[in-house]
Amino acid sequence: MSQAQQASDDLHYVRQAVDRRDRPRNMPTPIAWTVAIYVLVGYSLLDIRPDWAGIFLAVGGMAMGIVFPLIGRRTARQEGEFDRAEAMRINLHWLSILLAIVGVIALGVARHVDGQTIGQYIALTIGLIYFLGGVHFDRNLLWLGPLLMAGAIAITYVPHYGWTALGALVALGLVVPTWFRTRSAATV
Amino acid sequence: MRNPNTPSTQAHNAAGLDRLDPVLQHRSRLGACVLLSTVDVLSFSRLKALLGETDGNLGAQLRKLEEAGYVTVNKEFEKRKPVSWYSLSPTGRAVLKEHLGGLEALIKAAGM
């Protein structure tokens, strides 16, 4: 075998290894379940106790923003690899939810938009951020994002428990894929 | 395909060969360095899974990279299990870049 042929074969082997590493990652199971419970409870409160919903969603959202990077780091180490730049990219992506919520609320308040409509705009924006998360990280979010966006619009036409139904749908969309995931043994 | 016997191709081949690093001419070692160049750290088990190598072979190849100063290893315990974390050293990164340039030149010269 010529050296050029050998080099070509070696590069093919390396390419296969890199391709294996580049496969899209799933959202860590503890994060998927926590978000599912948060969405289910938070969205149900919007129908049942709207005065509690804002506090629950705000405090819960901030708590998740603090805890999830730590869970993500732990999961990455369990999988046997860690990269600060990638972790930062993922964290910044999810930070955009906070920025979007603050922006939508500020605009809604300035325009005297009612709470229900602000909630729908927030859900619409988060759906878009989920979709982009699907493009970059977890393919499951590719359909969950548009589902959340469609649900945010559909709530306009649902007289009762629209938020609860949407929360249940999103929670299922987050949790069900984790059941089918073959729980690969920690590679560490 | 380019004729491998022309003087110009031979010159290109020579240029590519000069840039190849002997330590990286083993594909497992090359693969490990390429993978390590894409992240901060990889565990031994993760490298093994990605490269599809056996414990013994990968351990031997990583030791050679460590002796050459191309990778650094950090041994830790996680849940009472020993874990070896590998990262590419600045020397390893520079050598890898040069080696990949050499491979590219070699393959181009061969018209593949």
PDB file of C-alpha atoms in Angstrom:
ATOM      1  CA  MET A   1       0.000   0.000   0.000  1.00  0.00           C
ATOM      2  CA  SER A   2       1.395   3.429  -0.954  1.00  0.00           C
ATOM      3  CA  GLN A   3       1.952   6.033   1.746  1.00  0.00           C
ATOM      4  CA  ALA A   4      -0.732   8.216   0.194  1.00  0.00           C
ATOM      5  CA  GLN A   5      -3.201   5.314   0.288  1.00  0.00           C
ATOM      6  CA  GLN A   6      -2.218   4.581   3.909  1.00  0.00           C
ATOM      7  CA  ALA A   7      -2.705   8.266   4.791  1.00  0.00           C
ATOM      8  CA  SER A   8      -6.099   8.270   3.102  1.00  0.00           C
ATOM      9  CA  ASP A   9      -7.189   5.143   5.035  1.00  0.00           C
ATOM     10  CA  ASP A  10      -5.978   6.627   8.325  1.00  0.00           C
ATOM     11  CA  LEU A  11      -7.899   9.837   7.672  1.00  0.00           C
ATOM     12  CA  HIS A  12     -11.024   7.791   6.909  1.00  0.00           C
ATOM     13  CA  TYR A  13     -10.625   6.014  10.257  1.00  0.00           C
ATOM     14  CA  VAL A  14     -10.190   9.353  12.056  1.00  0.00           C
ATOM     15  CA  ARG A  15     -13.193  10.781  10.238  1.00  0.00           C
ATOM     16  CA  GLN A  16     -15.360   7.894  11.475  1.00  0.00           C
ATOM     17  CA  ALA A  17     -14.267   8.545  15.070  1.00  0.00           C
ATOM     18  CA  VAL A  18     -15.021  12.272  14.741  1.00  0.00           C
ATOM     19  CA  ASP A  19     -18.436  11.492  13.210  1.00  0.00           C
ATOM     20  CA  ARG A  20     -19.249   9.264  16.183  1.00  0.00           C
ATOM     21  CA  ARG A  21     -18.417  12.153  18.521  1.00  0.00           C
ATOM     22  CA  ASP A  22     -20.411  14.679  16.500  1.00  0.00           C
ATOM     23  CA  ARG A  23     -23.754  12.880  16.893  1.00  0.00           C
ATOM     24  CA  PRO A  24     -26.398  15.176  18.393  1.00  0.00           C
ATOM     25  CA  ARG A  25     -26.702  14.917  22.141  1.00  0.00           C
ATOM     26  CA  ASN A  26     -29.931  14.441  24.057  1.00  0.00           C
ATOM     27  CA  MET A  27     -31.017  16.692  26.866  1.00  0.00           C
ATOM     28  CA  PRO A  28     -29.877  15.015  30.121  1.00  0.00           C
ATOM     29  CA  THR A  29     -32.758  12.981  31.598  1.00  0.00           C
ATOM     30  CA  PRO A  30     -32.836  14.812  34.983  1.00  0.00           C
ATOM     31  CA  ILE A  31     -33.114  18.136  33.123  1.00  0.00           C
ATOM     32  CA  ALA A  32     -35.888  16.845  30.810  1.00  0.00           C
ATOM     33  CA  TRP A  33     -37.909  15.578  33.780  1.00  0.00           C
ATOM     34  CA  THR A  34     -37.423  18.757  35.838  1.00  0.00           C
ATOM     35  CA  VAL A  35     -38.495  20.974  32.923  1.00  0.00           C
ATOM     36  CA  ALA A  36     -41.485  18.680  32.276  1.00  0.00           C
ATOM     37  CA  ILE A  37     -42.689  19.017  35.892  1.00  0.00           C
ATOM     38  CA  TYR A  38     -42.000  22.762  35.855  1.00  0.00           C
ATOM     39  CA  VAL A  39     -43.990  23.278  32.639  1.00  0.00           C
ATOM     40  CA  LEU A  40     -46.853  21.012  33.754  1.00  0.00           C
ATOM     41  CA  VAL A  41     -47.227  22.691  37.163  1.00  0.00           C
ATOM     42  CA  GLY A  42     -46.490  26.229  35.956  1.00  0.00           C
ATOM     43  CA  TYR A  43     -48.875  26.119  32.977  1.00  0.00           C
ATOM     44  CA  SER A  44     -51.610  24.470  35.057  1.00  0.00           C
ATOM     45  CA  LEU A  45     -51.291  27.273  37.604  1.00  0.00           C
ATOM     46  CA  LEU A  46     -51.938  29.766  34.785  1.00  0.00           C
ATOM     47  CA  ASP A  47     -55.427  28.227  34.506  1.00  0.00           C
ATOM     48  CA  ILE A  48     -56.072  27.396  38.157  1.00  0.00           C
ATOM     49  CA  ARG A  49     -54.220  30.027  40.206  1.00  0.00           C
ATOM     50  CA  PRO A  50     -52.873  32.703  37.839  1.00  0.00           C
ATOM     51  CA  ASP A  51     -51.720  34.817  40.812  1.00  0.00           C
ATOM     52  CA  TRP A  52     -49.281  32.055  41.857  1.00  0.00           C
ATOM     53  CA  ALA A  53     -48.178  31.136  38.342  1.00  0.00           C
ATOM     54  CA  GLY A  54     -45.935  34.167  37.784  1.00  0.00           C
ATOM     55  CA  ILE A  55     -44.011  33.613  41.015  1.00  0.00           C
ATOM     56  CA  PHE A  56     -43.707  29.863  40.432  1.00  0.00           C
ATOM     57  CA  LEU A  57     -42.497  30.270  36.842  1.00  0.00           C
ATOM     58  CA  ALA A  58     -40.053  33.079  37.731  1.00  0.00           C
ATOM     59  CA  VAL A  59     -38.517  31.438  40.814  1.00  0.00           C
ATOM     60  CA  GLY A  60     -38.489  27.973  39.200  1.00  0.00           C
ATOM     61  CA  GLY A  61     -36.947  29.339  36.016  1.00  0.00           C
ATOM     62  CA  MET A  62     -34.151  31.081  37.894  1.00  0.00           C
ATOM     63  CA  ALA A  63     -33.473  27.997  40.035  1.00  0.00           C
ATOM     64  CA  MET A  64     -33.220  25.865  36.894  1.00  0.00           C
ATOM     65  CA  GLY A  65     -30.872  28.435  35.360  1.00  0.00           C
ATOM     66  CA  ILE A  66     -28.528  27.958  38.318  1.00  0.00           C
ATOM     67  CA  VAL A  67     -28.797  24.177  38.712  1.00  0.00           C
ATOM     68  CA  PHE A  68     -28.918  23.010  35.070  1.00  0.00           C
ATOM     69  CA  PRO A  69     -25.372  24.070  34.106  1.00  0.00           C
ATOM     70  CA  LEU A  70     -24.129  21.991  37.053  1.00  0.00           C
ATOM     71  CA  ILE A  71     -26.203  18.985  35.942  1.00  0.00           C
ATOM     72  CA  GLY A  72     -24.983  19.480  32.365  1.00  0.00           C
ATOM     73  CA  ARG A  73     -21.372  19.515  33.549  1.00  0.00           C
ATOM     74  CA  ARG A  74     -21.918  16.371  35.622  1.00  0.00           C
ATOM     75  CA  THR A  75     -23.587  14.597  32.687  1.00  0.00           C
ATOM     76  CA  ALA A  76     -20.768  15.566  30.327  1.00  0.00           C
ATOM     77  CA  ARG A  77     -18.191  14.149  32.726  1.00  0.00           C
ATOM     78  CA  GLN A  78     -20.226  10.950  33.092  1.00  0.00           C
ATOM     79  CA  GLU A  79     -20.171  10.643  29.315  1.00  0.00           C
ATOM     80  CA  GLY A  80     -16.419  11.027  29.453  1.00  0.00           C
ATOM     81  CA  GLU A  81     -15.856  14.381  27.815  1.00  0.00           C
ATOM     82  CA  PHE A  82     -15.943  18.008  28.757  1.00  0.00           C
ATOM     83  CA  ASP A  83     -15.386  21.143  26.745  1.00  0.00           C
ATOM     84  CA  ARG A  84     -15.701  24.588  28.309  1.00  0.00           C
ATOM     85  CA  ALA A  85     -16.472  26.305  24.994  1.00  0.00           C
ATOM     86  CA  GLU A  86     -19.315  23.883  24.202  1.00  0.00           C
ATOM     87  CA  ALA A  87     -20.722  24.184  27.734  1.00  0.00           C
ATOM     88  CA  MET A  88     -20.663  27.972  27.415  1.00  0.00           C
ATOM     89  CA  ARG A  89     -22.432  27.775  24.029  1.00  0.00           C
ATOM     90  CA  ILE A  90     -25.219  25.615  25.477  1.00  0.00           C
ATOM     91  CA  ASN A  91     -25.587  27.791  28.581  1.00  0.00           C
ATOM     92  CA  LEU A  92     -25.773  30.968  26.482  1.00  0.00           C
ATOM     93  CA  HIS A  93     -28.418  29.363  24.270  1.00  0.00           C
ATOM     94  CA  TRP A  94     -30.667  28.656  27.261  1.00  0.00           C
ATOM     95  CA  LEU A  95     -29.892  32.051  28.796  1.00  0.00           C
ATOM     96  CA  SER A  96     -31.665  33.518  25.767  1.00  0.00           C
ATOM     97  CA  ILE A  97     -34.955  32.292  27.317  1.00  0.00           C
ATOM     98  CA  LEU A  98     -34.413  34.660  30.253  1.00  0.00           C
ATOM     99  CA  LEU A  99     -33.550  37.524  27.904  1.00  0.00           C
ATOM    100  CA  ALA A 100     -36.627  36.803  25.768  1.00  0.00           C
ATOM    101  CA  ILE A 101     -38.954  36.699  28.792  1.00  0.00           C
ATOM    102  CA  VAL A 102     -37.615  39.977  30.184  1.00  0.00           C
ATOM    103  CA  GLY A 103     -37.925  41.604  26.742  1.00  0.00           C
ATOM    104  CA  VAL A 104     -41.472  40.372  26.119  1.00  0.00           C
ATOM    105  CA  ILE A 105     -42.664  41.402  29.603  1.00  0.00           C
ATOM    106  CA  ALA A 106     -41.062  44.859  29.269  1.00  0.00           C
ATOM    107  CA  LEU A 107     -42.684  45.409  25.872  1.00  0.00           C
ATOM    108  CA  GLY A 108     -46.026  44.006  27.062  1.00  0.00           C
ATOM    109  CA  VAL A 109     -46.116  46.248  30.122  1.00  0.00           C
ATOM    110  CA  ALA A 110     -45.092  49.304  28.094  1.00  0.00           C
ATOM    111  CA  ARG A 111     -47.882  48.561  25.609  1.00  0.00           C
ATOM    112  CA  HIS A 112     -50.421  47.687  28.343  1.00  0.00           C
ATOM    113  CA  VAL A 113     -50.850  44.181  26.927  1.00  0.00           C
ATOM    114  CA  ASP A 114     -52.897  41.808  29.127  1.00  0.00           C
ATOM    115  CA  GLY A 115     -51.180  39.011  31.066  1.00  0.00           C
ATOM    116  CA  GLN A 116     -52.727  36.233  28.954  1.00  0.00           C
ATOM    117  CA  THR A 117     -51.307  37.687  25.741  1.00  0.00           C
ATOM    118  CA  ILE A 118     -47.895  38.280  27.321  1.00  0.00           C
ATOM    119  CA  GLY A 119     -47.916  34.617  28.412  1.00  0.00           C
ATOM    120  CA  GLN A 120     -48.692  33.536  24.858  1.00  0.00           C
ATOM    121  CA  TYR A 121     -45.873  35.684  23.455  1.00  0.00           C
ATOM    122  CA  ILE A 122     -43.477  34.207  26.015  1.00  0.00           C
ATOM    123  CA  ALA A 123     -44.543  30.657  25.097  1.00  0.00           C
ATOM    124  CA  LEU A 124     -44.151  31.517  21.404  1.00  0.00           C
ATOM    125  CA  THR A 125     -40.633  32.842  21.963  1.00  0.00           C
ATOM    126  CA  ILE A 126     -39.624  29.881  24.142  1.00  0.00           C
ATOM    127  CA  GLY A 127     -40.949  27.566  21.418  1.00  0.00           C
ATOM    128  CA  LEU A 128     -38.621  29.249  18.947  1.00  0.00           C
ATOM    129  CA  ILE A 129     -35.688  28.868  21.358  1.00  0.00           C
ATOM    130  CA  TYR A 130     -36.574  25.169  21.805  1.00  0.00           C
ATOM    131  CA  PHE A 131     -36.607  24.760  18.026  1.00  0.00           C
ATOM    132  CA  LEU A 132     -33.159  26.339  17.741  1.00  0.00           C
ATOM    133  CA  GLY A 133     -32.037  24.029  20.568  1.00  0.00           C
ATOM    134  CA  GLY A 134     -33.246  21.188  18.350  1.00  0.00           C
ATOM    135  CA  VAL A 135     -31.173  22.505  15.450  1.00  0.00           C
ATOM    136  CA  HIS A 136     -28.019  22.667  17.555  1.00  0.00           C
ATOM    137  CA  PHE A 137     -28.274  20.092  20.363  1.00  0.00           C
ATOM    138  CA  ASP A 138     -31.264  17.820  20.920  1.00  0.00           C
ATOM    139  CA  ARG A 139     -33.251  16.702  17.857  1.00  0.00           C
ATOM    140  CA  ASN A 140     -36.317  16.043  20.056  1.00  0.00           C
ATOM    141  CA  LEU A 141     -36.710  19.805  20.460  1.00  0.00           C
ATOM    142  CA  LEU A 142     -37.089  20.200  16.683  1.00  0.00           C
ATOM    143  CA  TRP A 143     -40.753  19.204  16.918  1.00  0.00           C
ATOM    144  CA  LEU A 144     -41.352  20.199  20.548  1.00  0.00           C
ATOM    145  CA  GLY A 145     -40.493  23.844  19.779  1.00  0.00           C
ATOM    146  CA  PRO A 146     -43.053  24.210  16.953  1.00  0.00           C
ATOM    147  CA  LEU A 147     -45.602  22.326  19.116  1.00  0.00           C
ATOM    148  CA  LEU A 148     -45.146  24.909  21.876  1.00  0.00           C
ATOM    149  CA  MET A 149     -45.416  27.734  19.322  1.00  0.00           C
ATOM    150  CA  ALA A 150     -48.602  26.284  17.813  1.00  0.00           C
ATOM    151  CA  GLY A 151     -50.017  25.708  21.296  1.00  0.00           C
ATOM    152  CA  ALA A 152     -49.283  29.296  22.312  1.00  0.00           C
ATOM    153  CA  ILE A 153     -51.422  30.494  19.387  1.00  0.00           C
ATOM    154  CA  ALA A 154     -54.120  27.805  19.819  1.00  0.00           C
ATOM    155  CA  ILE A 155     -54.749  28.865  23.440  1.00  0.00           C
ATOM    156  CA  THR A 156     -56.534  31.919  22.023  1.00  0.00           C
ATOM    157  CA  TYR A 157     -59.306  29.597  20.808  1.00  0.00           C
ATOM    158  CA  VAL A 158     -59.473  27.269  23.828  1.00  0.00           C
ATOM    159  CA  PRO A 159     -61.896  28.636  26.439  1.00  0.00           C
ATOM    160  CA  HIS A 160     -60.866  26.453  29.392  1.00  0.00           C
ATOM    161  CA  TYR A 161     -57.660  24.772  30.581  1.00  0.00           C
ATOM    162  CA  GLY A 162     -55.745  25.565  27.404  1.00  0.00           C
ATOM    163  CA  TRP A 163     -52.517  26.203  29.329  1.00  0.00           C
ATOM    164  CA  THR A 164     -52.925  22.980  31.300  1.00  0.00           C
ATOM    165  CA  ALA A 165     -53.368  20.974  28.093  1.00  0.00           C
ATOM    166  CA  LEU A 166     -50.341  22.669  26.505  1.00  0.00           C
ATOM    167  CA  GLY A 167     -48.244  22.069  29.642  1.00  0.00           C
ATOM    168  CA  ALA A 168     -49.233  18.388  29.630  1.00  0.00           C
ATOM    169  CA  LEU A 169     -48.363  18.039  25.930  1.00  0.00           C
ATOM    170  CA  VAL A 170     -44.956  19.688  26.347  1.00  0.00           C
ATOM    171  CA  ALA A 171     -44.242  17.675  29.509  1.00  0.00           C
ATOM    172  CA  LEU A 172     -45.027  14.451  27.634  1.00  0.00           C
ATOM    173  CA  GLY A 173     -42.888  15.601  24.718  1.00  0.00           C
ATOM    174  CA  LEU A 174     -39.963  16.061  27.103  1.00  0.00           C
ATOM    175  CA  VAL A 175     -40.406  12.902  29.138  1.00  0.00           C
ATOM    176  CA  VAL A 176     -41.505  10.243  26.643  1.00  0.00           C
ATOM    177  CA  PRO A 177     -38.243  10.277  24.603  1.00  0.00           C
ATOM    178  CA  THR A 178     -36.282   9.624  27.801  1.00  0.00           C
ATOM    179  CA  TRP A 179     -38.198   6.337  28.240  1.00  0.00           C
ATOM    180  CA  PHE A 180     -37.113   5.139  24.816  1.00  0.00           C
ATOM    181  CA  ARG A 181     -33.543   6.221  25.223  1.00  0.00           C
ATOM    182  CA  THR A 182     -31.277   3.280  25.737  1.00  0.00           C
ATOM    183  CA  ARG A 183     -29.619   4.266  28.921  1.00  0.00           C
ATOM    184  CA  SER A 184     -26.050   3.717  27.891  1.00  0.00           C
ATOM    185  CA  ALA A 185     -23.773   2.884  30.749  1.00  0.00           C
ATOM    186  CA  ALA A 186     -21.654   5.776  31.885  1.00  0.00           C
ATOM    187  CA  THR A 187     -18.550   5.662  29.731  1.00  0.00           C
ATOM    188  CA  VAL A 188     -16.296   7.097  32.447  1.00  0.00           C
TER     189      VAL A 188
ATOM    190  CA  MET B   1      -5.055  10.802 -11.457  1.00  0.00           C
ATOM    191  CA  ARG B   2      -1.654  12.453 -11.292  1.00  0.00           C
ATOM    192  CA  ASN B   3       1.331  10.382 -12.439  1.00  0.00           C
ATOM    193  CA  PRO B   4       3.219   9.491  -9.227  1.00  0.00           C
ATOM    194  CA  ASN B   5       6.551   9.345 -11.056  1.00  0.00           C
ATOM    195  CA  THR B   6       6.742  12.890 -12.393  1.00  0.00           C
ATOM    196  CA  PRO B   7       9.377  15.117 -10.750  1.00  0.00           C
ATOM    197  CA  SER B   8       6.738  17.596  -9.594  1.00  0.00           C
ATOM    198  CA  THR B   9       4.680  14.882  -7.844  1.00  0.00           C
ATOM    199  CA  GLN B  10       7.783  13.434  -6.238  1.00  0.00           C
ATOM    200  CA  ALA B  11       8.652  16.902  -4.915  1.00  0.00           C
ATOM    201  CA  HIS B  12       5.149  17.305  -3.493  1.00  0.00           C
ATOM    202  CA  ASN B  13       5.336  13.845  -1.938  1.00  0.00           C
ATOM    203  CA  ALA B  14       8.660  14.698  -0.344  1.00  0.00           C
ATOM    204  CA  ALA B  15       7.272  17.974   0.997  1.00  0.00           C
ATOM    205  CA  GLY B  16       4.335  16.122   2.550  1.00  0.00           C
ATOM    206  CA  LEU B  17       6.492  13.344   3.976  1.00  0.00           C
ATOM    207  CA  ASP B  18       8.843  15.866   5.601  1.00  0.00           C
ATOM    208  CA  ARG B  19       5.942  17.275   7.593  1.00  0.00           C
ATOM    209  CA  LEU B  20       4.713  13.931   8.898  1.00  0.00           C
ATOM    210  CA  ASP B  21       5.406  13.195  12.536  1.00  0.00           C
ATOM    211  CA  PRO B  22       6.541   9.619  13.225  1.00  0.00           C
ATOM    212  CA  VAL B  23       4.552   9.401  16.489  1.00  0.00           C
ATOM    213  CA  LEU B  24       1.323  10.328  14.707  1.00  0.00           C
ATOM    214  CA  GLN B  25       1.804   7.833  11.893  1.00  0.00           C
ATOM    215  CA  HIS B  26      -0.139   5.257  13.899  1.00  0.00           C
ATOM    216  CA  ARG B  27      -3.829   5.794  13.201  1.00  0.00           C
ATOM    217  CA  SER B  28      -4.991   5.265  16.800  1.00  0.00           C
ATOM    218  CA  ARG B  29      -2.566   7.911  17.999  1.00  0.00           C
ATOM    219  CA  LEU B  30      -3.630  10.251  15.183  1.00  0.00           C
ATOM    220  CA  GLY B  31      -7.301   9.608  15.950  1.00  0.00           C
ATOM    221  CA  ALA B  32      -6.804  10.252  19.667  1.00  0.00           C
ATOM    222  CA  CYS B  33      -5.033  13.561  18.966  1.00  0.00           C
ATOM    223  CA  VAL B  34      -7.694  14.699  16.467  1.00  0.00           C
ATOM    224  CA  LEU B  35     -10.483  13.898  18.950  1.00  0.00           C
ATOM    225  CA  LEU B  36      -8.631  15.627  21.774  1.00  0.00           C
ATOM    226  CA  SER B  37      -8.168  18.709  19.582  1.00  0.00           C
ATOM    227  CA  THR B  38     -11.971  19.178  19.517  1.00  0.00           C
ATOM    228  CA  VAL B  39     -12.584  19.223  23.291  1.00  0.00           C
ATOM    229  CA  ASP B  40     -10.854  20.157  26.542  1.00  0.00           C
ATOM    230  CA  VAL B  41     -10.713  16.644  27.989  1.00  0.00           C
ATOM    231  CA  LEU B  42     -11.762  13.097  27.098  1.00  0.00           C
ATOM    232  CA  SER B  43     -11.775  10.122  29.412  1.00  0.00           C
ATOM    233  CA  PHE B  44      -9.979   6.910  28.494  1.00  0.00           C
ATOM    234  CA  SER B  45     -13.314   5.088  28.151  1.00  0.00           C
ATOM    235  CA  ARG B  46     -14.732   7.749  25.849  1.00  0.00           C
ATOM    236  CA  LEU B  47     -11.645   7.616  23.633  1.00  0.00           C
ATOM    237  CA  LYS B  48     -11.907   3.833  23.564  1.00  0.00           C
ATOM    238  CA  ALA B  49     -15.555   3.987  22.498  1.00  0.00           C
ATOM    239  CA  LEU B  50     -14.947   6.620  19.821  1.00  0.00           C
ATOM    240  CA  LEU B  51     -11.886   4.937  18.346  1.00  0.00           C
ATOM    241  CA  GLY B  52     -13.195   1.389  18.693  1.00  0.00           C
ATOM    242  CA  GLU B  53      -9.937   0.190  20.236  1.00  0.00           C
ATOM    243  CA  THR B  54      -9.208  -2.344  22.949  1.00  0.00           C
ATOM    244  CA  ASP B  55      -8.080  -1.251  26.412  1.00  0.00           C
ATOM    245  CA  GLY B  56      -4.595  -2.665  25.907  1.00  0.00           C
ATOM    246  CA  ASN B  57      -3.943  -1.151  22.499  1.00  0.00           C
ATOM    247  CA  LEU B  58      -5.330   2.253  23.333  1.00  0.00           C
ATOM    248  CA  GLY B  59      -3.469   2.352  26.646  1.00  0.00           C
ATOM    249  CA  ALA B  60      -0.182   1.600  24.861  1.00  0.00           C
ATOM    250  CA  GLN B  61      -0.783   4.226  22.152  1.00  0.00           C
ATOM    251  CA  LEU B  62      -1.781   6.897  24.682  1.00  0.00           C
ATOM    252  CA  ARG B  63       1.324   6.152  26.723  1.00  0.00           C
ATOM    253  CA  LYS B  64       3.441   6.817  23.627  1.00  0.00           C
ATOM    254  CA  LEU B  65       1.664  10.122  23.077  1.00  0.00           C
ATOM    255  CA  GLU B  66       2.198  11.005  26.731  1.00  0.00           C
ATOM    256  CA  GLU B  67       5.914  10.144  26.527  1.00  0.00           C
ATOM    257  CA  ALA B  68       6.234  12.336  23.431  1.00  0.00           C
ATOM    258  CA  GLY B  69       4.627  15.194  25.373  1.00  0.00           C
ATOM    259  CA  TYR B  70       1.677  15.422  22.980  1.00  0.00           C
ATOM    260  CA  VAL B  71      -1.006  14.637  25.559  1.00  0.00           C
ATOM    261  CA  THR B  72      -1.317  15.176  29.280  1.00  0.00           C
ATOM    262  CA  VAL B  73      -3.170  12.844  31.598  1.00  0.00           C
ATOM    263  CA  ASN B  74      -4.961  13.657  34.806  1.00  0.00           C
ATOM    264  CA  LYS B  75      -6.009  10.706  36.963  1.00  0.00           C
ATOM    265  CA  GLU B  76      -8.998  11.176  39.229  1.00  0.00           C
ATOM    266  CA  PHE B  77     -11.471   9.066  41.142  1.00  0.00           C
ATOM    267  CA  GLU B  78     -15.185   9.288  40.352  1.00  0.00           C
ATOM    268  CA  LYS B  79     -17.477   7.225  42.562  1.00  0.00           C
ATOM    269  CA  ARG B  80     -14.383   5.327  43.755  1.00  0.00           C
ATOM    270  CA  LYS B  81     -13.479   4.361  40.185  1.00  0.00           C
ATOM    271  CA  PRO B  82     -10.203   5.580  38.672  1.00  0.00           C
ATOM    272  CA  VAL B  83     -10.740   7.822  35.649  1.00  0.00           C
ATOM    273  CA  SER B  84      -7.973   9.026  33.346  1.00  0.00           C
ATOM    274  CA  TRP B  85      -8.689  12.324  31.634  1.00  0.00           C
ATOM    275  CA  TYR B  86      -6.617  13.137  28.560  1.00  0.00           C
ATOM    276  CA  SER B  87      -6.029  16.508  26.950  1.00  0.00           C
ATOM    277  CA  LEU B  88      -3.905  17.662  24.030  1.00  0.00           C
ATOM    278  CA  SER B  89      -0.833  19.663  25.028  1.00  0.00           C
ATOM    279  CA  PRO B  90       0.191  22.824  23.130  1.00  0.00           C
ATOM    280  CA  THR B  91       3.076  20.815  21.621  1.00  0.00           C
ATOM    281  CA  GLY B  92       0.659  18.088  20.554  1.00  0.00           C
ATOM    282  CA  ARG B  93      -1.645  20.636  18.969  1.00  0.00           C
ATOM    283  CA  ALA B  94       1.192  22.208  16.962  1.00  0.00           C
ATOM    284  CA  VAL B  95       2.540  18.826  15.835  1.00  0.00           C
ATOM    285  CA  LEU B  96      -0.946  17.617  14.874  1.00  0.00           C
ATOM    286  CA  LYS B  97      -1.535  20.706  12.737  1.00  0.00           C
ATOM    287  CA  GLU B  98       1.742  20.178  10.911  1.00  0.00           C
ATOM    288  CA  HIS B  99       1.103  16.444  10.503  1.00  0.00           C
ATOM    289  CA  LEU B 100      -2.378  16.984   9.051  1.00  0.00           C
ATOM    290  CA  GLY B 101      -0.916  19.551   6.648  1.00  0.00           C
ATOM    291  CA  GLY B 102       1.630  16.936   5.583  1.00  0.00           C
ATOM    292  CA  LEU B 103      -1.067  14.305   5.053  1.00  0.00           C
ATOM    293  CA  GLU B 104      -3.082  16.747   2.972  1.00  0.00           C
ATOM    294  CA  ALA B 105      -0.041  17.555   0.808  1.00  0.00           C
ATOM    295  CA  LEU B 106       0.730  13.869   0.388  1.00  0.00           C
ATOM    296  CA  ILE B 107      -2.804  12.983  -0.678  1.00  0.00           C
ATOM    297  CA  LYS B 108      -3.010  15.963  -3.025  1.00  0.00           C
ATOM    298  CA  ALA B 109       0.302  15.021  -4.608  1.00  0.00           C
ATOM    299  CA  ALA B 110      -0.982  11.499  -5.197  1.00  0.00           C
ATOM    300  CA  GLY B 111      -4.086  12.970  -6.840  1.00  0.00           C
ATOM    301  CA  MET B 112      -6.446  11.033  -4.569  1.00  0.00           C
TER     302      MET B 112
END
